[in-house]
Amino acid sequence: MTRLVTFADGTTVPALGQGTWEMGDDPAWRDAEQQALERGIDLGMTLIDTAELYGDGRSERLVGEVIAGRRDEVFIVSKVRPENASEMKMMLSCEKSLERLGIDRIDLYLLHWEGRVPLEETVDAFRELVDEGMIARWGVSNLDLRTMERLMEIDGAEDCAANQLLYNLGSRGIEYDLLPWMQSRDMPMMAYSPLGRGGLLEHPLIVDIADRHSAEPAQVALAAVLRNDGIIAIPKASSVEHVEANADALEIQFDIEDLERLDQAFPPPTQETPLEMI
């Protein structure tokens, strides 16, 4: 793994990490999921994303089991529910996440989406967790450009390290304004669901480009997300074979024809569009 993304504070992480949404829910899949995450770490996919929301903490517990004895190798991202993003509740939520993960500090702690708690209070809560050493840095998820601009007006919000967003070939709206805004501030964007949903991988063009590169459609879709600077993709892989295939996506090099055909089939936005999220 050689492709890195750098946070504003100089910390580097792999551009290709591992997501854990819907992992840890089914005991029948637990061993396979553990093996997949372990193999991902071995392959350099050392950024692992989870959340207290995922399986009501079961995903965090799964990650905790996987990284036991390997803490120094990984960069852990977790997320706080919006209803727990107040000064009174966030510390307790973070403490529970730390306990489930079996660690004493979360590398990046995100607001899962904006809720009713004022952002000013959430920023203060994040700053307190940094001061207490419970998190190294903080960020947000599912915030559009207008909300990010509003966030930046808050004292201390300049420390926001990342924004995690839905981004794939079928969901490119952020390329019009939000992604350039983040790139101009050296703020990495974490792409969740980078392989898309609803048959994206069966699209004839993706299949054709995959054939040209002796690759799989999922690898083409993932490589398309990773072609821009400052993007961290966090696909989920529930098997060793799947995680190895994801890692190989970094080897795909698109030519001009590939890029032109992708843009024709999945046009980049030409105007502001509402933020998509799932």
PDB file of C-alpha atoms in Angstrom:
ATOM      1  CA  MET A   1       0.000   0.000   0.000  1.00  0.00           C
ATOM      2  CA  THR A   2       1.763   3.143  -1.206  1.00  0.00           C
ATOM      3  CA  ARG A   3      -0.997   5.654  -1.887  1.00  0.00           C
ATOM      4  CA  LEU A   4      -1.437   7.924   1.095  1.00  0.00           C
ATOM      5  CA  VAL A   5      -3.700  10.790   2.111  1.00  0.00           C
ATOM      6  CA  THR A   6      -2.472  13.501   4.452  1.00  0.00           C
ATOM      7  CA  PHE A   7      -4.538  15.291   7.077  1.00  0.00           C
ATOM      8  CA  ALA A   8      -3.973  18.980   7.738  1.00  0.00           C
ATOM      9  CA  ASP A   9      -1.939  18.116  10.846  1.00  0.00           C
ATOM     10  CA  GLY A  10       0.505  16.084   8.743  1.00  0.00           C
ATOM     11  CA  THR A  11      -0.781  12.630   9.715  1.00  0.00           C
ATOM     12  CA  THR A  12      -0.862  10.212   6.787  1.00  0.00           C
ATOM     13  CA  VAL A  13      -3.274   7.316   6.264  1.00  0.00           C
ATOM     14  CA  PRO A  14      -3.825   4.888   3.392  1.00  0.00           C
ATOM     15  CA  ALA A  15      -6.163   6.103   0.659  1.00  0.00           C
ATOM     16  CA  LEU A  16      -7.848   2.706   0.772  1.00  0.00           C
ATOM     17  CA  GLY A  17      -9.240   1.692   4.143  1.00  0.00           C
ATOM     18  CA  GLN A  18     -11.891  -0.699   5.414  1.00  0.00           C
ATOM     19  CA  GLY A  19     -15.535  -0.045   6.264  1.00  0.00           C
ATOM     20  CA  THR A  20     -17.548  -2.093   8.745  1.00  0.00           C
ATOM     21  CA  TRP A  21     -21.168  -1.082   8.205  1.00  0.00           C
ATOM     22  CA  GLU A  22     -23.409  -4.137   8.818  1.00  0.00           C
ATOM     23  CA  MET A  23     -20.431  -6.156  10.063  1.00  0.00           C
ATOM     24  CA  GLY A  24     -20.614  -7.942  13.401  1.00  0.00           C
ATOM     25  CA  ASP A  25     -24.386  -8.409  13.206  1.00  0.00           C
ATOM     26  CA  ASP A  26     -24.559 -12.081  12.202  1.00  0.00           C
ATOM     27  CA  PRO A  27     -22.571 -14.587  14.340  1.00  0.00           C
ATOM     28  CA  ALA A  28     -22.417 -16.930  11.350  1.00  0.00           C
ATOM     29  CA  TRP A  29     -20.245 -14.406   9.481  1.00  0.00           C
ATOM     30  CA  ARG A  30     -18.084 -13.322  12.404  1.00  0.00           C
ATOM     31  CA  ASP A  31     -15.043 -15.493  11.695  1.00  0.00           C
ATOM     32  CA  ALA A  32     -15.017 -14.553   8.010  1.00  0.00           C
ATOM     33  CA  GLU A  33     -15.377 -10.859   8.856  1.00  0.00           C
ATOM     34  CA  GLN A  34     -12.540 -11.032  11.361  1.00  0.00           C
ATOM     35  CA  GLN A  35     -10.297 -12.756   8.841  1.00  0.00           C
ATOM     36  CA  ALA A  36     -11.170 -10.175   6.192  1.00  0.00           C
ATOM     37  CA  LEU A  37     -10.307  -7.236   8.463  1.00  0.00           C
ATOM     38  CA  GLU A  38      -7.081  -8.920   9.569  1.00  0.00           C
ATOM     39  CA  ARG A  39      -6.084  -9.567   5.959  1.00  0.00           C
ATOM     40  CA  GLY A  40      -6.857  -5.969   5.105  1.00  0.00           C
ATOM     41  CA  ILE A  41      -4.477  -4.783   7.806  1.00  0.00           C
ATOM     42  CA  ASP A  42      -1.821  -7.146   6.456  1.00  0.00           C
ATOM     43  CA  LEU A  43      -2.293  -5.591   3.003  1.00  0.00           C
ATOM     44  CA  GLY A  44      -1.861  -2.062   4.339  1.00  0.00           C
ATOM     45  CA  MET A  45      -5.535  -1.125   4.594  1.00  0.00           C
ATOM     46  CA  THR A  46      -4.921   0.008   8.133  1.00  0.00           C
ATOM     47  CA  LEU A  47      -7.612   2.690   8.394  1.00  0.00           C
ATOM     48  CA  ILE A  48     -10.740   1.034   9.799  1.00  0.00           C
ATOM     49  CA  ASP A  49     -14.040   2.901   9.980  1.00  0.00           C
ATOM     50  CA  THR A  50     -16.830   2.008  12.390  1.00  0.00           C
ATOM     51  CA  ALA A  51     -19.532   3.725  14.482  1.00  0.00           C
ATOM     52  CA  GLU A  52     -21.503   3.316  17.674  1.00  0.00           C
ATOM     53  CA  LEU A  53     -24.605   3.127  15.465  1.00  0.00           C
ATOM     54  CA  TYR A  54     -23.419   0.050  13.540  1.00  0.00           C
ATOM     55  CA  GLY A  55     -25.154  -2.921  15.097  1.00  0.00           C
ATOM     56  CA  ASP A  56     -25.619  -0.905  18.290  1.00  0.00           C
ATOM     57  CA  GLY A  57     -21.901  -1.283  19.017  1.00  0.00           C
ATOM     58  CA  ARG A  58     -21.397  -4.784  17.607  1.00  0.00           C
ATOM     59  CA  SER A  59     -19.221  -3.474  14.788  1.00  0.00           C
ATOM     60  CA  GLU A  60     -16.950  -1.689  17.257  1.00  0.00           C
ATOM     61  CA  ARG A  61     -16.626  -4.886  19.293  1.00  0.00           C
ATOM     62  CA  LEU A  62     -15.670  -6.825  16.167  1.00  0.00           C
ATOM     63  CA  VAL A  63     -13.027  -4.236  15.307  1.00  0.00           C
ATOM     64  CA  GLY A  64     -11.754  -4.362  18.880  1.00  0.00           C
ATOM     65  CA  GLU A  65     -11.238  -8.111  18.638  1.00  0.00           C
ATOM     66  CA  VAL A  66      -9.384  -7.763  15.345  1.00  0.00           C
ATOM     67  CA  ILE A  67      -6.994  -5.025  16.451  1.00  0.00           C
ATOM     68  CA  ALA A  68      -6.169  -6.517  19.841  1.00  0.00           C
ATOM     69  CA  GLY A  69      -2.378  -6.677  19.903  1.00  0.00           C
ATOM     70  CA  ARG A  70      -2.136  -4.609  16.696  1.00  0.00           C
ATOM     71  CA  ARG A  71      -3.129  -1.157  17.944  1.00  0.00           C
ATOM     72  CA  ASP A  72       0.037   0.519  16.692  1.00  0.00           C
ATOM     73  CA  GLU A  73      -0.676  -0.696  13.143  1.00  0.00           C
ATOM     74  CA  VAL A  74      -4.121   0.818  12.694  1.00  0.00           C
ATOM     75  CA  PHE A  75      -5.902   4.166  12.415  1.00  0.00           C
ATOM     76  CA  ILE A  76      -9.348   3.885  14.005  1.00  0.00           C
ATOM     77  CA  VAL A  77     -12.294   6.025  12.930  1.00  0.00           C
ATOM     78  CA  SER A  78     -15.590   5.924  14.805  1.00  0.00           C
ATOM     79  CA  LYS A  79     -18.701   8.061  14.817  1.00  0.00           C
ATOM     80  CA  VAL A  80     -21.038   9.480  17.426  1.00  0.00           C
ATOM     81  CA  ARG A  81     -24.802   9.538  16.926  1.00  0.00           C
ATOM     82  CA  PRO A  82     -26.179  13.077  16.515  1.00  0.00           C
ATOM     83  CA  GLU A  83     -28.387  12.709  19.589  1.00  0.00           C
ATOM     84  CA  ASN A  84     -25.242  11.949  21.608  1.00  0.00           C
ATOM     85  CA  ALA A  85     -23.260  14.893  20.252  1.00  0.00           C
ATOM     86  CA  SER A  86     -23.877  17.227  23.195  1.00  0.00           C
ATOM     87  CA  GLU A  87     -21.307  18.150  25.839  1.00  0.00           C
ATOM     88  CA  MET A  88     -23.211  16.062  28.382  1.00  0.00           C
ATOM     89  CA  LYS A  89     -23.552  12.911  26.273  1.00  0.00           C
ATOM     90  CA  MET A  90     -20.561  12.784  23.952  1.00  0.00           C
ATOM     91  CA  MET A  91     -18.002  11.880  26.594  1.00  0.00           C
ATOM     92  CA  LEU A  92     -20.101   8.920  27.725  1.00  0.00           C
ATOM     93  CA  SER A  93     -20.590   7.775  24.122  1.00  0.00           C
ATOM     94  CA  CYS A  94     -16.879   8.048  23.470  1.00  0.00           C
ATOM     95  CA  GLU A  95     -16.054   6.127  26.647  1.00  0.00           C
ATOM     96  CA  LYS A  96     -18.353   3.301  25.559  1.00  0.00           C
ATOM     97  CA  SER A  97     -16.832   3.228  22.079  1.00  0.00           C
ATOM     98  CA  LEU A  98     -13.337   3.094  23.559  1.00  0.00           C
ATOM     99  CA  GLU A  99     -14.366   0.220  25.795  1.00  0.00           C
ATOM    100  CA  ARG A 100     -15.875  -1.751  22.911  1.00  0.00           C
ATOM    101  CA  LEU A 101     -12.822  -1.079  20.745  1.00  0.00           C
ATOM    102  CA  GLY A 102     -10.431  -1.958  23.559  1.00  0.00           C
ATOM    103  CA  ILE A 103      -8.329   1.169  23.034  1.00  0.00           C
ATOM    104  CA  ASP A 104      -7.616   4.336  24.974  1.00  0.00           C
ATOM    105  CA  ARG A 105      -7.849   6.823  22.093  1.00  0.00           C
ATOM    106  CA  ILE A 106      -9.807   7.078  18.844  1.00  0.00           C
ATOM    107  CA  ASP A 107      -7.718   8.452  15.988  1.00  0.00           C
ATOM    108  CA  LEU A 108     -10.629  10.239  14.277  1.00  0.00           C
ATOM    109  CA  TYR A 109     -14.062  10.748  15.847  1.00  0.00           C
ATOM    110  CA  LEU A 110     -16.866  11.942  13.584  1.00  0.00           C
ATOM    111  CA  LEU A 111     -20.321  13.428  14.015  1.00  0.00           C
ATOM    112  CA  HIS A 112     -22.391  10.871  12.085  1.00  0.00           C
ATOM    113  CA  TRP A 113     -24.772  13.510  10.726  1.00  0.00           C
ATOM    114  CA  GLU A 114     -26.192  16.817  11.923  1.00  0.00           C
ATOM    115  CA  GLY A 115     -29.031  16.483  14.398  1.00  0.00           C
ATOM    116  CA  ARG A 116     -30.735  18.792  16.858  1.00  0.00           C
ATOM    117  CA  VAL A 117     -27.685  19.481  19.009  1.00  0.00           C
ATOM    118  CA  PRO A 118     -26.217  22.853  17.991  1.00  0.00           C
ATOM    119  CA  LEU A 119     -22.949  22.475  16.119  1.00  0.00           C
ATOM    120  CA  GLU A 120     -21.340  24.940  18.521  1.00  0.00           C
ATOM    121  CA  GLU A 121     -21.978  22.552  21.393  1.00  0.00           C
ATOM    122  CA  THR A 122     -20.732  19.582  19.387  1.00  0.00           C
ATOM    123  CA  VAL A 123     -17.486  21.365  18.534  1.00  0.00           C
ATOM    124  CA  ASP A 124     -16.951  22.178  22.224  1.00  0.00           C
ATOM    125  CA  ALA A 125     -17.566  18.538  23.109  1.00  0.00           C
ATOM    126  CA  PHE A 126     -15.056  17.366  20.500  1.00  0.00           C
ATOM    127  CA  ARG A 127     -12.451  19.822  21.779  1.00  0.00           C
ATOM    128  CA  GLU A 128     -12.933  18.559  25.319  1.00  0.00           C
ATOM    129  CA  LEU A 129     -12.354  14.971  24.177  1.00  0.00           C
ATOM    130  CA  VAL A 130      -9.143  16.059  22.446  1.00  0.00           C
ATOM    131  CA  ASP A 131      -8.009  17.830  25.614  1.00  0.00           C
ATOM    132  CA  GLU A 132      -8.782  14.689  27.643  1.00  0.00           C
ATOM    133  CA  GLY A 133      -6.744  12.558  25.220  1.00  0.00           C
ATOM    134  CA  MET A 134      -9.728  10.363  24.338  1.00  0.00           C
ATOM    135  CA  ILE A 135      -9.578  11.287  20.653  1.00  0.00           C
ATOM    136  CA  ALA A 136      -6.705  12.516  18.525  1.00  0.00           C
ATOM    137  CA  ARG A 137      -8.798  14.559  16.113  1.00  0.00           C
ATOM    138  CA  TRP A 138     -12.403  15.042  15.074  1.00  0.00           C
ATOM    139  CA  GLY A 139     -14.485  15.523  11.977  1.00  0.00           C
ATOM    140  CA  VAL A 140     -17.963  15.225  10.536  1.00  0.00           C
ATOM    141  CA  SER A 141     -20.031  13.087   8.202  1.00  0.00           C
ATOM    142  CA  ASN A 142     -22.893  13.790   5.814  1.00  0.00           C
ATOM    143  CA  LEU A 143     -22.571  17.588   5.979  1.00  0.00           C
ATOM    144  CA  ASP A 144     -23.172  19.573   2.787  1.00  0.00           C
ATOM    145  CA  LEU A 145     -21.299  22.689   1.704  1.00  0.00           C
ATOM    146  CA  ARG A 146     -23.630  25.202   3.335  1.00  0.00           C
ATOM    147  CA  THR A 147     -23.421  23.335   6.647  1.00  0.00           C
ATOM    148  CA  MET A 148     -19.642  23.089   6.375  1.00  0.00           C
ATOM    149  CA  GLU A 149     -19.419  26.825   5.772  1.00  0.00           C
ATOM    150  CA  ARG A 150     -21.629  27.398   8.802  1.00  0.00           C
ATOM    151  CA  LEU A 151     -19.453  25.027  10.824  1.00  0.00           C
ATOM    152  CA  MET A 152     -16.324  26.979   9.893  1.00  0.00           C
ATOM    153  CA  GLU A 153     -17.777  30.093  11.524  1.00  0.00           C
ATOM    154  CA  ILE A 154     -17.587  28.378  14.931  1.00  0.00           C
ATOM    155  CA  ASP A 155     -14.550  28.978  17.136  1.00  0.00           C
ATOM    156  CA  GLY A 156     -12.346  25.882  17.019  1.00  0.00           C
ATOM    157  CA  ALA A 157     -14.045  24.351  13.975  1.00  0.00           C
ATOM    158  CA  GLU A 158     -10.956  24.992  11.885  1.00  0.00           C
ATOM    159  CA  ASP A 159      -9.674  21.772  13.469  1.00  0.00           C
ATOM    160  CA  CYS A 160     -12.294  19.699  11.634  1.00  0.00           C
ATOM    161  CA  ALA A 161     -10.127  17.002  10.060  1.00  0.00           C
ATOM    162  CA  ALA A 162     -12.460  15.296   7.563  1.00  0.00           C
ATOM    163  CA  ASN A 163     -15.948  14.920   6.163  1.00  0.00           C
ATOM    164  CA  GLN A 164     -17.266  11.428   5.397  1.00  0.00           C
ATOM    165  CA  LEU A 165     -19.690  11.378   2.470  1.00  0.00           C
ATOM    166  CA  LEU A 166     -21.531   9.098   0.077  1.00  0.00           C
ATOM    167  CA  TYR A 167     -19.421   9.018  -3.067  1.00  0.00           C
ATOM    168  CA  ASN A 168     -19.246   6.650  -5.999  1.00  0.00           C
ATOM    169  CA  LEU A 169     -19.640   6.724  -9.792  1.00  0.00           C
ATOM    170  CA  GLY A 170     -23.405   6.930  -9.419  1.00  0.00           C
ATOM    171  CA  SER A 171     -23.276   9.662  -6.753  1.00  0.00           C
ATOM    172  CA  ARG A 172     -20.908  12.414  -7.891  1.00  0.00           C
ATOM    173  CA  GLY A 173     -22.780  15.524  -6.774  1.00  0.00           C
ATOM    174  CA  ILE A 174     -20.104  16.599  -4.291  1.00  0.00           C
ATOM    175  CA  GLU A 175     -17.631  17.088  -7.142  1.00  0.00           C
ATOM    176  CA  TYR A 176     -19.371  20.330  -8.128  1.00  0.00           C
ATOM    177  CA  ASP A 177     -18.696  22.352  -4.977  1.00  0.00           C
ATOM    178  CA  LEU A 178     -18.149  20.442  -1.733  1.00  0.00           C
ATOM    179  CA  LEU A 179     -15.176  18.327  -2.792  1.00  0.00           C
ATOM    180  CA  PRO A 180     -13.235  21.263  -4.301  1.00  0.00           C
ATOM    181  CA  TRP A 181     -14.004  23.301  -1.163  1.00  0.00           C
ATOM    182  CA  MET A 182     -12.536  20.542   0.998  1.00  0.00           C
ATOM    183  CA  GLN A 183      -9.526  20.022  -1.241  1.00  0.00           C
ATOM    184  CA  SER A 184      -8.711  23.739  -1.069  1.00  0.00           C
ATOM    185  CA  ARG A 185      -8.520  23.354   2.716  1.00  0.00           C
ATOM    186  CA  ASP A 186      -6.481  20.132   2.695  1.00  0.00           C
ATOM    187  CA  MET A 187      -9.443  18.384   4.330  1.00  0.00           C
ATOM    188  CA  PRO A 188      -9.638  14.725   3.263  1.00  0.00           C
ATOM    189  CA  MET A 189     -12.971  13.308   2.179  1.00  0.00           C
ATOM    190  CA  MET A 190     -13.870   9.807   3.316  1.00  0.00           C
ATOM    191  CA  ALA A 191     -15.988   8.036   0.683  1.00  0.00           C
ATOM    192  CA  TYR A 192     -18.500   5.573   2.057  1.00  0.00           C
ATOM    193  CA  SER A 193     -20.357   3.123  -0.192  1.00  0.00           C
ATOM    194  CA  PRO A 194     -17.684   3.672  -2.887  1.00  0.00           C
ATOM    195  CA  LEU A 195     -18.936   0.666  -4.865  1.00  0.00           C
ATOM    196  CA  GLY A 196     -22.446   2.055  -5.055  1.00  0.00           C
ATOM    197  CA  ARG A 197     -25.706   0.190  -4.866  1.00  0.00           C
ATOM    198  CA  GLY A 198     -28.547  -0.754  -7.177  1.00  0.00           C
ATOM    199  CA  GLY A 199     -26.695  -2.586  -9.914  1.00  0.00           C
ATOM    200  CA  LEU A 200     -23.851  -0.131 -10.507  1.00  0.00           C
ATOM    201  CA  LEU A 201     -21.372  -2.980 -10.859  1.00  0.00           C
ATOM    202  CA  GLU A 202     -23.454  -4.582 -13.606  1.00  0.00           C
ATOM    203  CA  HIS A 203     -23.303  -1.473 -15.773  1.00  0.00           C
ATOM    204  CA  PRO A 204     -22.073  -2.540 -19.233  1.00  0.00           C
ATOM    205  CA  LEU A 205     -19.365   0.123 -19.360  1.00  0.00           C
ATOM    206  CA  ILE A 206     -17.905  -0.833 -15.999  1.00  0.00           C
ATOM    207  CA  VAL A 207     -17.925  -4.474 -17.057  1.00  0.00           C
ATOM    208  CA  ASP A 208     -16.235  -3.564 -20.360  1.00  0.00           C
ATOM    209  CA  ILE A 209     -13.503  -1.478 -18.715  1.00  0.00           C
ATOM    210  CA  ALA A 210     -12.952  -4.254 -16.188  1.00  0.00           C
ATOM    211  CA  ASP A 211     -12.452  -6.720 -19.026  1.00  0.00           C
ATOM    212  CA  ARG A 212      -9.956  -4.372 -20.691  1.00  0.00           C
ATOM    213  CA  HIS A 213      -7.906  -4.199 -17.504  1.00  0.00           C
ATOM    214  CA  SER A 214      -8.309  -7.885 -16.592  1.00  0.00           C
ATOM    215  CA  ALA A 215     -10.035  -6.685 -13.465  1.00  0.00           C
ATOM    216  CA  GLU A 216     -13.360  -7.031 -11.710  1.00  0.00           C
ATOM    217  CA  PRO A 217     -16.154  -4.415 -12.001  1.00  0.00           C
ATOM    218  CA  ALA A 218     -15.868  -3.624  -8.291  1.00  0.00           C
ATOM    219  CA  GLN A 219     -12.189  -2.842  -8.749  1.00  0.00           C
ATOM    220  CA  VAL A 220     -12.981  -0.432 -11.574  1.00  0.00           C
ATOM    221  CA  ALA A 221     -15.640   1.339  -9.507  1.00  0.00           C
ATOM    222  CA  LEU A 222     -13.257   1.620  -6.570  1.00  0.00           C
ATOM    223  CA  ALA A 223     -10.380   2.861  -8.714  1.00  0.00           C
ATOM    224  CA  ALA A 224     -12.680   5.527 -10.161  1.00  0.00           C
ATOM    225  CA  VAL A 225     -13.357   6.874  -6.671  1.00  0.00           C
ATOM    226  CA  LEU A 226      -9.664   6.877  -5.767  1.00  0.00           C
ATOM    227  CA  ARG A 227      -8.511   8.750  -8.882  1.00  0.00           C
ATOM    228  CA  ASN A 228      -8.892  12.146  -7.167  1.00  0.00           C
ATOM    229  CA  ASP A 229      -6.493  13.465  -4.544  1.00  0.00           C
ATOM    230  CA  GLY A 230      -7.494  13.716  -0.912  1.00  0.00           C
ATOM    231  CA  ILE A 231     -10.020  10.869  -0.976  1.00  0.00           C
ATOM    232  CA  ILE A 232     -10.083   7.938   1.431  1.00  0.00           C
ATOM    233  CA  ALA A 233     -12.328   5.081   0.302  1.00  0.00           C
ATOM    234  CA  ILE A 234     -13.727   2.725   2.939  1.00  0.00           C
ATOM    235  CA  PRO A 235     -15.359  -0.232   1.172  1.00  0.00           C
ATOM    236  CA  LYS A 236     -16.689  -3.085   3.257  1.00  0.00           C
ATOM    237  CA  ALA A 237     -15.340  -6.572   2.580  1.00  0.00           C
ATOM    238  CA  SER A 238     -16.769  -9.581   4.404  1.00  0.00           C
ATOM    239  CA  SER A 239     -14.328 -12.146   3.019  1.00  0.00           C
ATOM    240  CA  VAL A 240     -10.582 -12.458   2.490  1.00  0.00           C
ATOM    241  CA  GLU A 241     -11.110 -12.789  -1.263  1.00  0.00           C
ATOM    242  CA  HIS A 242     -13.116  -9.563  -1.362  1.00  0.00           C
ATOM    243  CA  VAL A 243     -10.589  -7.558   0.638  1.00  0.00           C
ATOM    244  CA  GLU A 244      -7.744  -8.809  -1.561  1.00  0.00           C
ATOM    245  CA  ALA A 245      -9.692  -7.760  -4.644  1.00  0.00           C
ATOM    246  CA  ASN A 246     -10.226  -4.301  -3.147  1.00  0.00           C
ATOM    247  CA  ALA A 247      -6.507  -3.937  -2.522  1.00  0.00           C
ATOM    248  CA  ASP A 248      -5.744  -4.814  -6.150  1.00  0.00           C
ATOM    249  CA  ALA A 249      -7.939  -1.913  -7.301  1.00  0.00           C
ATOM    250  CA  LEU A 250      -4.991   0.370  -6.545  1.00  0.00           C
ATOM    251  CA  GLU A 251      -3.128  -1.210  -9.458  1.00  0.00           C
ATOM    252  CA  ILE A 252      -5.637  -0.046 -12.081  1.00  0.00           C
ATOM    253  CA  GLN A 253      -4.395   2.846 -14.207  1.00  0.00           C
ATOM    254  CA  PHE A 254      -7.098   4.438 -16.359  1.00  0.00           C
ATOM    255  CA  ASP A 255      -6.181   5.891 -19.728  1.00  0.00           C
ATOM    256  CA  ILE A 256      -7.807   8.961 -21.251  1.00  0.00           C
ATOM    257  CA  GLU A 257     -10.337   6.862 -23.137  1.00  0.00           C
ATOM    258  CA  ASP A 258     -11.404   5.118 -19.918  1.00  0.00           C
ATOM    259  CA  LEU A 259     -11.920   8.429 -18.149  1.00  0.00           C
ATOM    260  CA  GLU A 260     -13.864   9.959 -21.028  1.00  0.00           C
ATOM    261  CA  ARG A 261     -16.158   6.949 -21.252  1.00  0.00           C
ATOM    262  CA  LEU A 262     -16.744   6.955 -17.502  1.00  0.00           C
ATOM    263  CA  ASP A 263     -17.668  10.636 -17.596  1.00  0.00           C
ATOM    264  CA  GLN A 264     -20.056  10.015 -20.471  1.00  0.00           C
ATOM    265  CA  ALA A 265     -21.802   7.180 -18.679  1.00  0.00           C
ATOM    266  CA  PHE A 266     -21.684   8.813 -15.249  1.00  0.00           C
ATOM    267  CA  PRO A 267     -21.594  12.573 -15.943  1.00  0.00           C
ATOM    268  CA  PRO A 268     -19.953  14.845 -13.388  1.00  0.00           C
ATOM    269  CA  PRO A 269     -22.326  17.456 -11.945  1.00  0.00           C
ATOM    270  CA  THR A 270     -22.804  20.736 -13.763  1.00  0.00           C
ATOM    271  CA  GLN A 271     -24.708  22.455 -10.968  1.00  0.00           C
ATOM    272  CA  GLU A 272     -25.253  22.285  -7.234  1.00  0.00           C
ATOM    273  CA  THR A 273     -27.195  19.189  -6.208  1.00  0.00           C
ATOM    274  CA  PRO A 274     -28.688  18.143  -2.855  1.00  0.00           C
ATOM    275  CA  LEU A 275     -26.315  16.048  -0.753  1.00  0.00           C
ATOM    276  CA  GLU A 276     -27.013  12.333  -1.076  1.00  0.00           C
ATOM    277  CA  MET A 277     -26.719  10.060   1.930  1.00  0.00           C
ATOM    278  CA  ILE A 278     -27.731   6.583   3.045  1.00  0.00           C
TER     279      ILE A 278
END
